[in-house]
PDB file of C-alpha atoms in Angstrom:
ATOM      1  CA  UNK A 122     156.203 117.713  83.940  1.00 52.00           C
ATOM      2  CA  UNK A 123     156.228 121.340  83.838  1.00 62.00           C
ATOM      3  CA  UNK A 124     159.319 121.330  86.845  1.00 59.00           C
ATOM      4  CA  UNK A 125     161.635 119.564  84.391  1.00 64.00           C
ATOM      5  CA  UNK A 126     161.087 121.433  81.473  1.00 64.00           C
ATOM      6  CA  UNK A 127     161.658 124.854  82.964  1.00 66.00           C
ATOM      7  CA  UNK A 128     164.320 123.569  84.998  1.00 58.00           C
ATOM      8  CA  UNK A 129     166.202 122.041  81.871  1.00 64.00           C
ATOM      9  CA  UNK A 130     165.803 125.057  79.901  1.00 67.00           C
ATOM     10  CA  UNK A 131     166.989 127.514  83.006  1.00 63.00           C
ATOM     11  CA  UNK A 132     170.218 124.496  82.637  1.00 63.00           C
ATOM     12  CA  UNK A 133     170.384 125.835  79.040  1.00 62.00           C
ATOM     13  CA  UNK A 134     169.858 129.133  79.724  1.00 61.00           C
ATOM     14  CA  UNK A 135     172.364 129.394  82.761  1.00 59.00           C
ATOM     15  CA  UNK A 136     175.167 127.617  80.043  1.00 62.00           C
ATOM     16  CA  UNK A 137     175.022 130.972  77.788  1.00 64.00           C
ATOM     17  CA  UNK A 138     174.757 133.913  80.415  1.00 61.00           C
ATOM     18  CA  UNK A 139     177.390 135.623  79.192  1.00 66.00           C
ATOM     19  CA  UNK A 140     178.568 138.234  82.269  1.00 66.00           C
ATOM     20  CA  UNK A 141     175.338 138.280  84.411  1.00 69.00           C
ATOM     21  CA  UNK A 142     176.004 137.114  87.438  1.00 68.00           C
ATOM     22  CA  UNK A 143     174.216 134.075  88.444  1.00 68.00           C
ATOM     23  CA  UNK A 144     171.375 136.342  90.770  1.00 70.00           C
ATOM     24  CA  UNK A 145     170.843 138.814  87.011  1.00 66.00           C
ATOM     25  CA  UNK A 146     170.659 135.897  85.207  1.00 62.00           C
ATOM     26  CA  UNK A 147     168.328 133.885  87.343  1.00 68.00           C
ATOM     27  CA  UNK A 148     165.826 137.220  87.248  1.00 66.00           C
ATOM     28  CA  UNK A 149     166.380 137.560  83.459  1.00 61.00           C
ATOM     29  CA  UNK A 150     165.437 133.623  82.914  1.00 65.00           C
ATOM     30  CA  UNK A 151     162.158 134.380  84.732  1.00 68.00           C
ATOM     31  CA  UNK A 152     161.073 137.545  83.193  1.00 67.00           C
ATOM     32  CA  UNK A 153     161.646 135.706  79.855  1.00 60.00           C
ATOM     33  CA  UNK A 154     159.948 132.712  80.968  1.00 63.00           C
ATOM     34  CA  UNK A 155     157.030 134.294  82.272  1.00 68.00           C
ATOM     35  CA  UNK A 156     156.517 136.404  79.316  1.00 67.00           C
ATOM     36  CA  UNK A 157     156.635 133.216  76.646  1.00 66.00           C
ATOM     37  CA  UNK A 158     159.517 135.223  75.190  1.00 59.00           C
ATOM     38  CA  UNK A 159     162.118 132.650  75.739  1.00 60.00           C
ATOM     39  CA  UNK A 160     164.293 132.080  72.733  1.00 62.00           C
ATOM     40  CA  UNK A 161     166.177 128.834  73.860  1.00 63.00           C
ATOM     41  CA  UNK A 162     166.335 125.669  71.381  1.00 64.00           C
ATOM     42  CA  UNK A 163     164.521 123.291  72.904  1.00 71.00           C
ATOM     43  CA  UNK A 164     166.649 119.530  73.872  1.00 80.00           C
ATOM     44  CA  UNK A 165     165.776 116.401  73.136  1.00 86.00           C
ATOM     45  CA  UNK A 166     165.282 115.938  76.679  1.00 85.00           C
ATOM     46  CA  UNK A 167     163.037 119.038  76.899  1.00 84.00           C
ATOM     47  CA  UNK A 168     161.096 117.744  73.907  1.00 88.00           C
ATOM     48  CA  UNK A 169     160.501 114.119  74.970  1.00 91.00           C
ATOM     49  CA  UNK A 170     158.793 115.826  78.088  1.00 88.00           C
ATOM     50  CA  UNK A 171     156.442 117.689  75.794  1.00 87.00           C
ATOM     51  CA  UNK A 172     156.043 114.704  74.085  1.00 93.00           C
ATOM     52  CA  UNK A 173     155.218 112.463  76.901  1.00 93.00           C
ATOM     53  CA  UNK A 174     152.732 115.331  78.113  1.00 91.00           C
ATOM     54  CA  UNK A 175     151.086 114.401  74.909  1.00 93.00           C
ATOM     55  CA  UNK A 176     150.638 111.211  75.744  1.00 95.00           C
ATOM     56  CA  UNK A 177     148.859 111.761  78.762  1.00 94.00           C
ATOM     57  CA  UNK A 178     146.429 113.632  77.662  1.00 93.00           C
ATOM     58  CA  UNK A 179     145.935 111.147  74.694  1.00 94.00           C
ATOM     59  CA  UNK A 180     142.030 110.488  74.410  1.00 92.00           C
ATOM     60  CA  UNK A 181     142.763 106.559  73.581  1.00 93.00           C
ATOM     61  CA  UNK A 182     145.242 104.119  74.475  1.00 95.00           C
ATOM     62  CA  UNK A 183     147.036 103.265  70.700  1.00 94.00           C
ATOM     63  CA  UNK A 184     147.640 107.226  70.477  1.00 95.00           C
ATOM     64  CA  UNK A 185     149.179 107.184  74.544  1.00 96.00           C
ATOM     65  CA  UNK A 186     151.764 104.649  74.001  1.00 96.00           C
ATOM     66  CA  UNK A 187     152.561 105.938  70.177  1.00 96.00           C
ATOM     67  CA  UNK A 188     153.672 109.766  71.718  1.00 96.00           C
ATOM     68  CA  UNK A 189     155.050 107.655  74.820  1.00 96.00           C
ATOM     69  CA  UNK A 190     157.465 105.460  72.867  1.00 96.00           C
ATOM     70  CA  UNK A 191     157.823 109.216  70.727  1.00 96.00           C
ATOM     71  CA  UNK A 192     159.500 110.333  74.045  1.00 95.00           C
ATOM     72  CA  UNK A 193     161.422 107.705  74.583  1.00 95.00           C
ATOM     73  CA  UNK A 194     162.900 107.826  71.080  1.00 95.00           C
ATOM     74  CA  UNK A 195     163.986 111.710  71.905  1.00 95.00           C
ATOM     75  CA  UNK A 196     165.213 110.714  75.703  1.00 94.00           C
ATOM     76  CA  UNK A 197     165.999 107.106  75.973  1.00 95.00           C
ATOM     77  CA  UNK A 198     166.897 108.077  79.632  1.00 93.00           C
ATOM     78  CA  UNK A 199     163.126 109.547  80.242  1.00 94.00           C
ATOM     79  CA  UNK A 200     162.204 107.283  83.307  1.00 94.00           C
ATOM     80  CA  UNK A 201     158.809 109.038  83.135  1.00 94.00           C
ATOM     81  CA  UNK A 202     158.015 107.791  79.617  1.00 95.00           C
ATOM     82  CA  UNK A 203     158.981 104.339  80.530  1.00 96.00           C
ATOM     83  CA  UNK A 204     156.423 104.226  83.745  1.00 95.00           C
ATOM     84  CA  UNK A 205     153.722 105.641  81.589  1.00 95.00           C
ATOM     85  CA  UNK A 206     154.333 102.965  79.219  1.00 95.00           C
ATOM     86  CA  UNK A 207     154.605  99.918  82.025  1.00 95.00           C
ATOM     87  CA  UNK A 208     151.359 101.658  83.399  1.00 92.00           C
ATOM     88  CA  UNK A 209     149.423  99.630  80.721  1.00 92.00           C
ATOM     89  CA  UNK A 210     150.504  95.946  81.650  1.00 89.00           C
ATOM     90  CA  UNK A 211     149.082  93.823  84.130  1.00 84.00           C
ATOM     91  CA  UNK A 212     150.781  93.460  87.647  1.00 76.00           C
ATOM     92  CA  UNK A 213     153.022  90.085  86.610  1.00 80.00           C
ATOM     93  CA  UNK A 214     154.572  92.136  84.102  1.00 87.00           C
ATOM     94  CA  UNK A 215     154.644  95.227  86.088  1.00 90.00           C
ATOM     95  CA  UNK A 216     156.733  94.516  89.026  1.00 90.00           C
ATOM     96  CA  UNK A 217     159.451  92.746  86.711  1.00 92.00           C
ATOM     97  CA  UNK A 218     159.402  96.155  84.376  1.00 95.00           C
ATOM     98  CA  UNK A 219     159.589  98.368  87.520  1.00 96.00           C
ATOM     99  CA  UNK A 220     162.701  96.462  88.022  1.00 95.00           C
ATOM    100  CA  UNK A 221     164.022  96.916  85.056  1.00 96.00           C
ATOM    101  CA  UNK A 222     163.390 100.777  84.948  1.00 96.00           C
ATOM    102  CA  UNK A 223     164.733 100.709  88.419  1.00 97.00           C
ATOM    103  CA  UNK A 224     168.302  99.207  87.320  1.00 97.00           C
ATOM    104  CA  UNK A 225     168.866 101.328  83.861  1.00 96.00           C
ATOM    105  CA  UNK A 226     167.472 104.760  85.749  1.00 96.00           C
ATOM    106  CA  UNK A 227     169.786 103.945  88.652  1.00 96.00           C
ATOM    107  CA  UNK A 228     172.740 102.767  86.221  1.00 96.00           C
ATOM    108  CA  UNK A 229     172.003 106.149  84.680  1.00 95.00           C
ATOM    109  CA  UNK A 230     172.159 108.389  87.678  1.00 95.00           C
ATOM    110  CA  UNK A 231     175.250 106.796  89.113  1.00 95.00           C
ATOM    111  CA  UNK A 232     177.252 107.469  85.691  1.00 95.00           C
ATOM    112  CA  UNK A 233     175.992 111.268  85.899  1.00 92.00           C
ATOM    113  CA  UNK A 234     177.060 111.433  89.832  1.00 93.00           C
ATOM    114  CA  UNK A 235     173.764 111.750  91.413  1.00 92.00           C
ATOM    115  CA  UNK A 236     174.378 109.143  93.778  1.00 93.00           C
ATOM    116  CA  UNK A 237     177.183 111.611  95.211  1.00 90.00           C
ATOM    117  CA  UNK A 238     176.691 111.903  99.319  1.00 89.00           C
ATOM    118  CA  UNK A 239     175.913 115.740  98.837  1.00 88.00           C
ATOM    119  CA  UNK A 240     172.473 114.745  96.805  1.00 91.00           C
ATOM    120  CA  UNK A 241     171.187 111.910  99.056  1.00 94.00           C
ATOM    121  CA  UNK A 242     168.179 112.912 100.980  1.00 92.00           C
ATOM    122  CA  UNK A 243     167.558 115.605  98.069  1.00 92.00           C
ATOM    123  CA  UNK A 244     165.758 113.370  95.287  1.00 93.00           C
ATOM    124  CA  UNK A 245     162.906 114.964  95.154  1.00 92.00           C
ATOM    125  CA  UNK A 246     164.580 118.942  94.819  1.00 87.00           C
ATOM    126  CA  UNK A 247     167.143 118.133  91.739  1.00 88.00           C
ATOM    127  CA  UNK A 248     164.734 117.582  88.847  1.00 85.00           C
ATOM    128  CA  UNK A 249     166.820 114.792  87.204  1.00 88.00           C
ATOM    129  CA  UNK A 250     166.164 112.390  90.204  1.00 93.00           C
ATOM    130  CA  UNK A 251     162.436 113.403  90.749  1.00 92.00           C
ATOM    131  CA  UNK A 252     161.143 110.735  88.167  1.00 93.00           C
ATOM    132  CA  UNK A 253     163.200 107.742  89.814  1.00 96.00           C
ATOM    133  CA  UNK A 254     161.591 108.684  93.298  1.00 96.00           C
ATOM    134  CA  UNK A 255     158.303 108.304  91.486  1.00 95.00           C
ATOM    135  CA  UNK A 256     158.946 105.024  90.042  1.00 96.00           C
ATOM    136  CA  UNK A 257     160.087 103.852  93.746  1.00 97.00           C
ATOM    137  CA  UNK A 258     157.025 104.959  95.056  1.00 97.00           C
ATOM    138  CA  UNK A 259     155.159 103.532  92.261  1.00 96.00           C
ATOM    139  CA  UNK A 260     156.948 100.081  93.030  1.00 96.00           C
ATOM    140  CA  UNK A 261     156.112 100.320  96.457  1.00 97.00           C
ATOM    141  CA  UNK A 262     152.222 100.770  96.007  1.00 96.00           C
ATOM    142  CA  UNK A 263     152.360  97.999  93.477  1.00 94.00           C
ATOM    143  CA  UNK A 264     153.883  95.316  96.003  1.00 95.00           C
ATOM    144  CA  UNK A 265     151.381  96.758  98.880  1.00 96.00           C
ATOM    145  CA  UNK A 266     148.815  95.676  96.436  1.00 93.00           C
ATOM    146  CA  UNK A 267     149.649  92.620  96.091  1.00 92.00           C
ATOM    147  CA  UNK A 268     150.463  91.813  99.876  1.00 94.00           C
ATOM    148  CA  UNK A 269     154.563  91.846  99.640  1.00 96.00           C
ATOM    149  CA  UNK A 270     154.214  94.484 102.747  1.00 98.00           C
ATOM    150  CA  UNK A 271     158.142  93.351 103.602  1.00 98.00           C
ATOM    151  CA  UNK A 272     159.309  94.522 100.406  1.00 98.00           C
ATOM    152  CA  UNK A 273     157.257  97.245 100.225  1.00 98.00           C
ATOM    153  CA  UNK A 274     159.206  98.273 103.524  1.00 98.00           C
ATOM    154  CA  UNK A 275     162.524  98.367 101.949  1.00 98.00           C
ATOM    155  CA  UNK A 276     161.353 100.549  99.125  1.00 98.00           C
ATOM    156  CA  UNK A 277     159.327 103.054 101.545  1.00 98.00           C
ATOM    157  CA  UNK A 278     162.433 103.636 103.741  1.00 98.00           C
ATOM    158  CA  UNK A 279     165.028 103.708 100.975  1.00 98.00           C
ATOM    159  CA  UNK A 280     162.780 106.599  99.801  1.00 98.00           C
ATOM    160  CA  UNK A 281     162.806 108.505 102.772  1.00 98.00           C
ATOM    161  CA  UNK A 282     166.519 107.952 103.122  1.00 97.00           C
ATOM    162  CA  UNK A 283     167.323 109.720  99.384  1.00 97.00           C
ATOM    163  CA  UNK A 284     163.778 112.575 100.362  1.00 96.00           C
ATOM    164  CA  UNK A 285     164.269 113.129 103.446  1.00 95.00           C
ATOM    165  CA  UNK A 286     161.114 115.870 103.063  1.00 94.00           C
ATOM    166  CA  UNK A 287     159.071 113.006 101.779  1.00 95.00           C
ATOM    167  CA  UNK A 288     156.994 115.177  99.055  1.00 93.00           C
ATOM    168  CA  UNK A 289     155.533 111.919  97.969  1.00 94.00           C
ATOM    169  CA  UNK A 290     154.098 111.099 101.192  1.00 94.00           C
ATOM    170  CA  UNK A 291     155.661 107.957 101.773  1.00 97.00           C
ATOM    171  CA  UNK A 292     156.028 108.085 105.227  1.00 97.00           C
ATOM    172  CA  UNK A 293     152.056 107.412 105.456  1.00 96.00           C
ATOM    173  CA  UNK A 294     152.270 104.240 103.617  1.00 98.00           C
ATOM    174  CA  UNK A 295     155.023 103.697 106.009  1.00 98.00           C
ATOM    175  CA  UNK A 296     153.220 104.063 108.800  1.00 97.00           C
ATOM    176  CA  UNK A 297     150.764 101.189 107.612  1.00 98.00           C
ATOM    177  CA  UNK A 298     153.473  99.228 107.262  1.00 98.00           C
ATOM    178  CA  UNK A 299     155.193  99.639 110.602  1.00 98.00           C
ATOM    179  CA  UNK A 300     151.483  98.679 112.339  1.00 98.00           C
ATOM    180  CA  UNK A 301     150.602  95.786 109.935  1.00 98.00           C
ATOM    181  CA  UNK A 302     154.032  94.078 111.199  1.00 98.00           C
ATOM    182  CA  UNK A 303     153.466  95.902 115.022  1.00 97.00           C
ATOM    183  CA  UNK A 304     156.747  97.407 114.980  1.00 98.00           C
ATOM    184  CA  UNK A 305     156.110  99.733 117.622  1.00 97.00           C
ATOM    185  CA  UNK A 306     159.412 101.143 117.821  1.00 98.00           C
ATOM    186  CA  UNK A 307     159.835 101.994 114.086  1.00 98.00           C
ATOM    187  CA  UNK A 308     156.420 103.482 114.042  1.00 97.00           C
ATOM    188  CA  UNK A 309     157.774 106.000 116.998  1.00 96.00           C
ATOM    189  CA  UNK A 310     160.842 106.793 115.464  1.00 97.00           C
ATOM    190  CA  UNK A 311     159.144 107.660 112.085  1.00 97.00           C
ATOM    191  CA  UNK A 312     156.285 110.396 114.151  1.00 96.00           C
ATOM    192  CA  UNK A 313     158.783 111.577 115.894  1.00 95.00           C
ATOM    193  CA  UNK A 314     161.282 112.187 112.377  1.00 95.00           C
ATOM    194  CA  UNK A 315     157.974 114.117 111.206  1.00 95.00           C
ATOM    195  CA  UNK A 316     157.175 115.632 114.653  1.00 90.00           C
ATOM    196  CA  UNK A 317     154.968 118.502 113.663  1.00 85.00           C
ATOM    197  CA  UNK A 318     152.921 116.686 110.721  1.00 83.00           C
ATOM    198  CA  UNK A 319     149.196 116.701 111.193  1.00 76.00           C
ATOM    199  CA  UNK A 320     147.960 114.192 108.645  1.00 81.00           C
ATOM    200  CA  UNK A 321     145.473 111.417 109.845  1.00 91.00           C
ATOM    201  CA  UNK A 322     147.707 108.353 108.764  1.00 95.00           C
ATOM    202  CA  UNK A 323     149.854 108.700 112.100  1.00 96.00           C
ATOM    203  CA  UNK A 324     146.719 108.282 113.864  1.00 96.00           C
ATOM    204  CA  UNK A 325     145.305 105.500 112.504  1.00 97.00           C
ATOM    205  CA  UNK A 326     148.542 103.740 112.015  1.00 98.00           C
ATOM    206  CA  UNK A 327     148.643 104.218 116.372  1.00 97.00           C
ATOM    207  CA  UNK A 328     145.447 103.245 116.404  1.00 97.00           C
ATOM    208  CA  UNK A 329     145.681  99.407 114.555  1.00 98.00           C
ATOM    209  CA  UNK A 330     148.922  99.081 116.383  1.00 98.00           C
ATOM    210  CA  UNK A 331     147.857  99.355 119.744  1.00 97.00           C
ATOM    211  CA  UNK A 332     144.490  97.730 119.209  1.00 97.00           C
ATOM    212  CA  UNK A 333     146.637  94.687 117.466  1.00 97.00           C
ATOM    213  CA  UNK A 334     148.622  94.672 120.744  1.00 96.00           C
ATOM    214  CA  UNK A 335     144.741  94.316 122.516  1.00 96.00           C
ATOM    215  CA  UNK A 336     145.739  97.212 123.978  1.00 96.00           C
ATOM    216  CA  UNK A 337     141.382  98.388 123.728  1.00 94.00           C
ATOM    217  CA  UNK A 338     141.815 101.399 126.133  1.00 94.00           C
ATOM    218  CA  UNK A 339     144.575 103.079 124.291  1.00 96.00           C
ATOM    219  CA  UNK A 340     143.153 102.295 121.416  1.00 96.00           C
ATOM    220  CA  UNK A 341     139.458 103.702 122.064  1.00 95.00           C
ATOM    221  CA  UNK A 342     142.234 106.947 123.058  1.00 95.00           C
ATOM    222  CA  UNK A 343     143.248 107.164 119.677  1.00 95.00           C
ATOM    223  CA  UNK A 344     139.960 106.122 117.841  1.00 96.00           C
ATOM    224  CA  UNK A 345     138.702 109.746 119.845  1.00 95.00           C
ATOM    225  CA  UNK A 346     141.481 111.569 118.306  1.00 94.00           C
ATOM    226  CA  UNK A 347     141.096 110.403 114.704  1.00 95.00           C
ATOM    227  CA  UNK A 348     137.261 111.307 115.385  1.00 94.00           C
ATOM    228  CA  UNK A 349     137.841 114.837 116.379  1.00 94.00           C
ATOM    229  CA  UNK A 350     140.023 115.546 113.621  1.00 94.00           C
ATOM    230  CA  UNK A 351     138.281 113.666 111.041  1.00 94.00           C
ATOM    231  CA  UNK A 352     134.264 111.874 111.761  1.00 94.00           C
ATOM    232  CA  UNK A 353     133.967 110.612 108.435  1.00 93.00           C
ATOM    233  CA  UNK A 354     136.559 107.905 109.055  1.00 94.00           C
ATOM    234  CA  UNK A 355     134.291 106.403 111.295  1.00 94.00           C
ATOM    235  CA  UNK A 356     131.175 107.486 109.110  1.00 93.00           C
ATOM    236  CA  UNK A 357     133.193 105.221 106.280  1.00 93.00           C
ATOM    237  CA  UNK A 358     134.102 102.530 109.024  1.00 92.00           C
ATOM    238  CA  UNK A 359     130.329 101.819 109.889  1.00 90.00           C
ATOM    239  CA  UNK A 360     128.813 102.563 106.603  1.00 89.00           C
ATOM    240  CA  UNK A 361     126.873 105.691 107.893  1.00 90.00           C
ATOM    241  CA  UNK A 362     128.503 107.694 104.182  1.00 89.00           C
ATOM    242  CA  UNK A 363     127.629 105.306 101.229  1.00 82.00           C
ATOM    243  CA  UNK A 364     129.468 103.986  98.317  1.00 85.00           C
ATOM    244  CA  UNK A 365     127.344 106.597  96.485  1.00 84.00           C
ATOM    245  CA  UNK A 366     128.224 109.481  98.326  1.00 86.00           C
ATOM    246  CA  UNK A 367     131.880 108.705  98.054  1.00 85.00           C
ATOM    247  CA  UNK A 368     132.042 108.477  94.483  1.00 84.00           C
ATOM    248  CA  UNK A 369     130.098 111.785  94.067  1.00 82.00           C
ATOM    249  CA  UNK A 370     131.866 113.889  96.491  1.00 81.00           C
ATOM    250  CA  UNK A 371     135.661 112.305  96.996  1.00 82.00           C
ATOM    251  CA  UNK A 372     138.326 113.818  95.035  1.00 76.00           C
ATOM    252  CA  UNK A 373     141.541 111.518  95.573  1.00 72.00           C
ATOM    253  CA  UNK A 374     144.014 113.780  93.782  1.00 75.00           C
ATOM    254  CA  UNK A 375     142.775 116.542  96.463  1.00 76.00           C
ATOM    255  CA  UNK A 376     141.992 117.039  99.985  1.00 81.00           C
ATOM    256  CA  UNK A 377     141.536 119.205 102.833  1.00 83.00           C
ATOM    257  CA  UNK A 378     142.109 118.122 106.424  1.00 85.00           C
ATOM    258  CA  UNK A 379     138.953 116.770 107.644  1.00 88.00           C
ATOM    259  CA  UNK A 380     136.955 116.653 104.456  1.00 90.00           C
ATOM    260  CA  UNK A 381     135.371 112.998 103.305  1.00 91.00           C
ATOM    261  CA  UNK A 382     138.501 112.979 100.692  1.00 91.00           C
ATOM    262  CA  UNK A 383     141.140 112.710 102.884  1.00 91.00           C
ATOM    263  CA  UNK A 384     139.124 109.785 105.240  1.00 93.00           C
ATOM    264  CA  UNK A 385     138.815 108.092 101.799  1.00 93.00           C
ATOM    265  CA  UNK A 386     142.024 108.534 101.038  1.00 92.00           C
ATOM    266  CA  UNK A 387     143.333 107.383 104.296  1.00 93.00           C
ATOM    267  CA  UNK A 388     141.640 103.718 104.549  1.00 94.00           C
ATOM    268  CA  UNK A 389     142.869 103.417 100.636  1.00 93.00           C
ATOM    269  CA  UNK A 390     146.916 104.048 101.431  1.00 94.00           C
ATOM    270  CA  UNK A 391     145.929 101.305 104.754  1.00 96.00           C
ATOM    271  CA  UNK A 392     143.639  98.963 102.543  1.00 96.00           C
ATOM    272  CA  UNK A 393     146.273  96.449 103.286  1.00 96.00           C
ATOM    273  CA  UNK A 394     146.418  96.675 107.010  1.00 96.00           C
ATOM    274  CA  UNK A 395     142.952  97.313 107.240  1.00 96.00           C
ATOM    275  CA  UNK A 396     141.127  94.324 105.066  1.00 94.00           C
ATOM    276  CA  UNK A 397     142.103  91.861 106.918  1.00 93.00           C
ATOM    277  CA  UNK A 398     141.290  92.955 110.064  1.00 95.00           C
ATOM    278  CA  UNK A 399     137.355  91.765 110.463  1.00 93.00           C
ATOM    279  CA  UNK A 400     136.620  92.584 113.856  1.00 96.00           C
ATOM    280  CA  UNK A 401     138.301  95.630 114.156  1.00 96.00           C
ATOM    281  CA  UNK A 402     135.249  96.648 112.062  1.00 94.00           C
ATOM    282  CA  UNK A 403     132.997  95.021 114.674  1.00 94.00           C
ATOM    283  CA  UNK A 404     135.281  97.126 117.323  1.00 96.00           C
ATOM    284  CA  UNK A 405     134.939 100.318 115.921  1.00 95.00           C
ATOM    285  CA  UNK A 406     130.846 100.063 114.916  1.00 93.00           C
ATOM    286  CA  UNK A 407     130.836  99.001 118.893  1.00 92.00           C
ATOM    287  CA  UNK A 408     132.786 102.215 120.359  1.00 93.00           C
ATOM    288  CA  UNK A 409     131.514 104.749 117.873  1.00 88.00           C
ATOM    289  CA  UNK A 410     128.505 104.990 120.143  1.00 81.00           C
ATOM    290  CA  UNK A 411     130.904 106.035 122.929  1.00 77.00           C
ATOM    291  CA  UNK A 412     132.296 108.405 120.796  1.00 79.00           C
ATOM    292  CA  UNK A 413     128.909 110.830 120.759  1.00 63.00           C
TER     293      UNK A 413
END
């Protein structure tokens, strides 16, 4: 949450600069900032951050929600502290609260303009939208994992549509979706958007597609490529890397390209493509031997 905070006090900061220009003033924030020598009362809103940071790094559960509901009594509006908060019901109760957030952060924004045509496709840039593009992604992880892959769809493009940079990676879940429902054309359209980007998800999501189209030429084609730029997908795919080894060597909040991490990573985001798909397993144990 560190983004918001500075952000909201360079807000303050930028309110009282007296005659600097905005270039002086931007230069003085920083030097001030960097130095811990910044004398600007803090807001609620800058406080209920703090406050919620708190809560994360509360060591048991009672103490999390007490700080998160702390936040939300400083910043009723702090769609953070309300996702933190939903984080600890089950997934019947989840999906209706996402909702919920959804509606009061959006009834929020549109009051305060940020719906205004200059913004869209900037969500993730303007701090005060970042945390609703969170809780849209959030929304649309929780309905992959429960199989509502259509609605999931709506959610993943409306994000790309208001972050058009996709920070949050949404475009790979994406991808998973366009396969799962072989939608060819959409799956094209969304490469070619991100024509340039050399993650693995583009490849696999190729990959199911044209094998679900029994397409097995192409599809050996692509099972090559995802093999040259990352073997342990396959090492996953046929069990040659353990369950042990993953948990002792994956790190899912970070990744390098080709490392085990980002192959786990990978087949997590297409879990719901991918578990249904018994004999593409049988496929791919088959062909890896081609693939020496």
């Amino acid at each position: 949450m560190d983004f918001e905070k500075m952000y909201r006090q360079l807000d303050e900061f930028m309110k009282n600069k007296g005659n600097m220009s905005e270039e002086e003033a931007l230069k003085k924030f920083m030097e001030l900032y960097n130095s811990h020598d910044l004398d600007i009362e803090d807001t609620n809103e800058v406080m209920s951050i703090e406050k919620l940071d708190e809560a994360m790094e509360a060591k048991d559960e009672k103490d999390a929600k007490r700080l998160a509901k702390e936040a939300l009594n400083l910043d009723p509006n702090n769609a953070d502290a309300k996702l933190f908060l939903l984080g600890f019901e089950d997934d019947l109760k989840k999906l209706d609260g996402l909702d919920k957030i959804i509606k009061e952060t959006e009834d929020y924004l549109t009051k305060e303009g940020f719906f205004d045509e200059d913004n869209i496709g900037e969500f993730y840039v303007l701090y005060e939208t970042r945390p609703y593009m969170r809780i849209l992604y959030t929304k649309a992880i929780t309905l992959l994992e429960n199989g509502m892959v259509k609605r999931a769809q709506e959610v993943l493009e409306r994000i790309l549509e208001l972050n058009e940079n996709d920070n949050l990676g949404a475009r790979y879940l994406l991808s998973g979706v366009y396969a799962y429902f072989e939608d060819k054309d959409s799956l094209n359209k969304l490469i070619k958007k991100y024509e340039g980007d050399f993650g693995l998800s583009f490849d696999l999501a190729k990959l199911v597609l044209v094998y679900k189209e029994g397409d097995e030429k192409k599809a050996l084609e692509y099972l090559k490529v995802l093999n040259k730029k990352n073997p342990n997908f396959i090492g996953i795919m046929t069990d040659k890397i353990g369950h042990d080894e993953i948990i002792n060597k994956v790190n899912l909040s970070y990744y390098s390209p080709g490392d085990l991490s980002e192959a786990v990573n990978m087949i997590a985001d297409f879990s719901f493509v991918l578990l249904p798909m018994t004999m593409f397993y049988v496929w791919i144990r088959k062909n890896a031997k081609k693939l020496k």
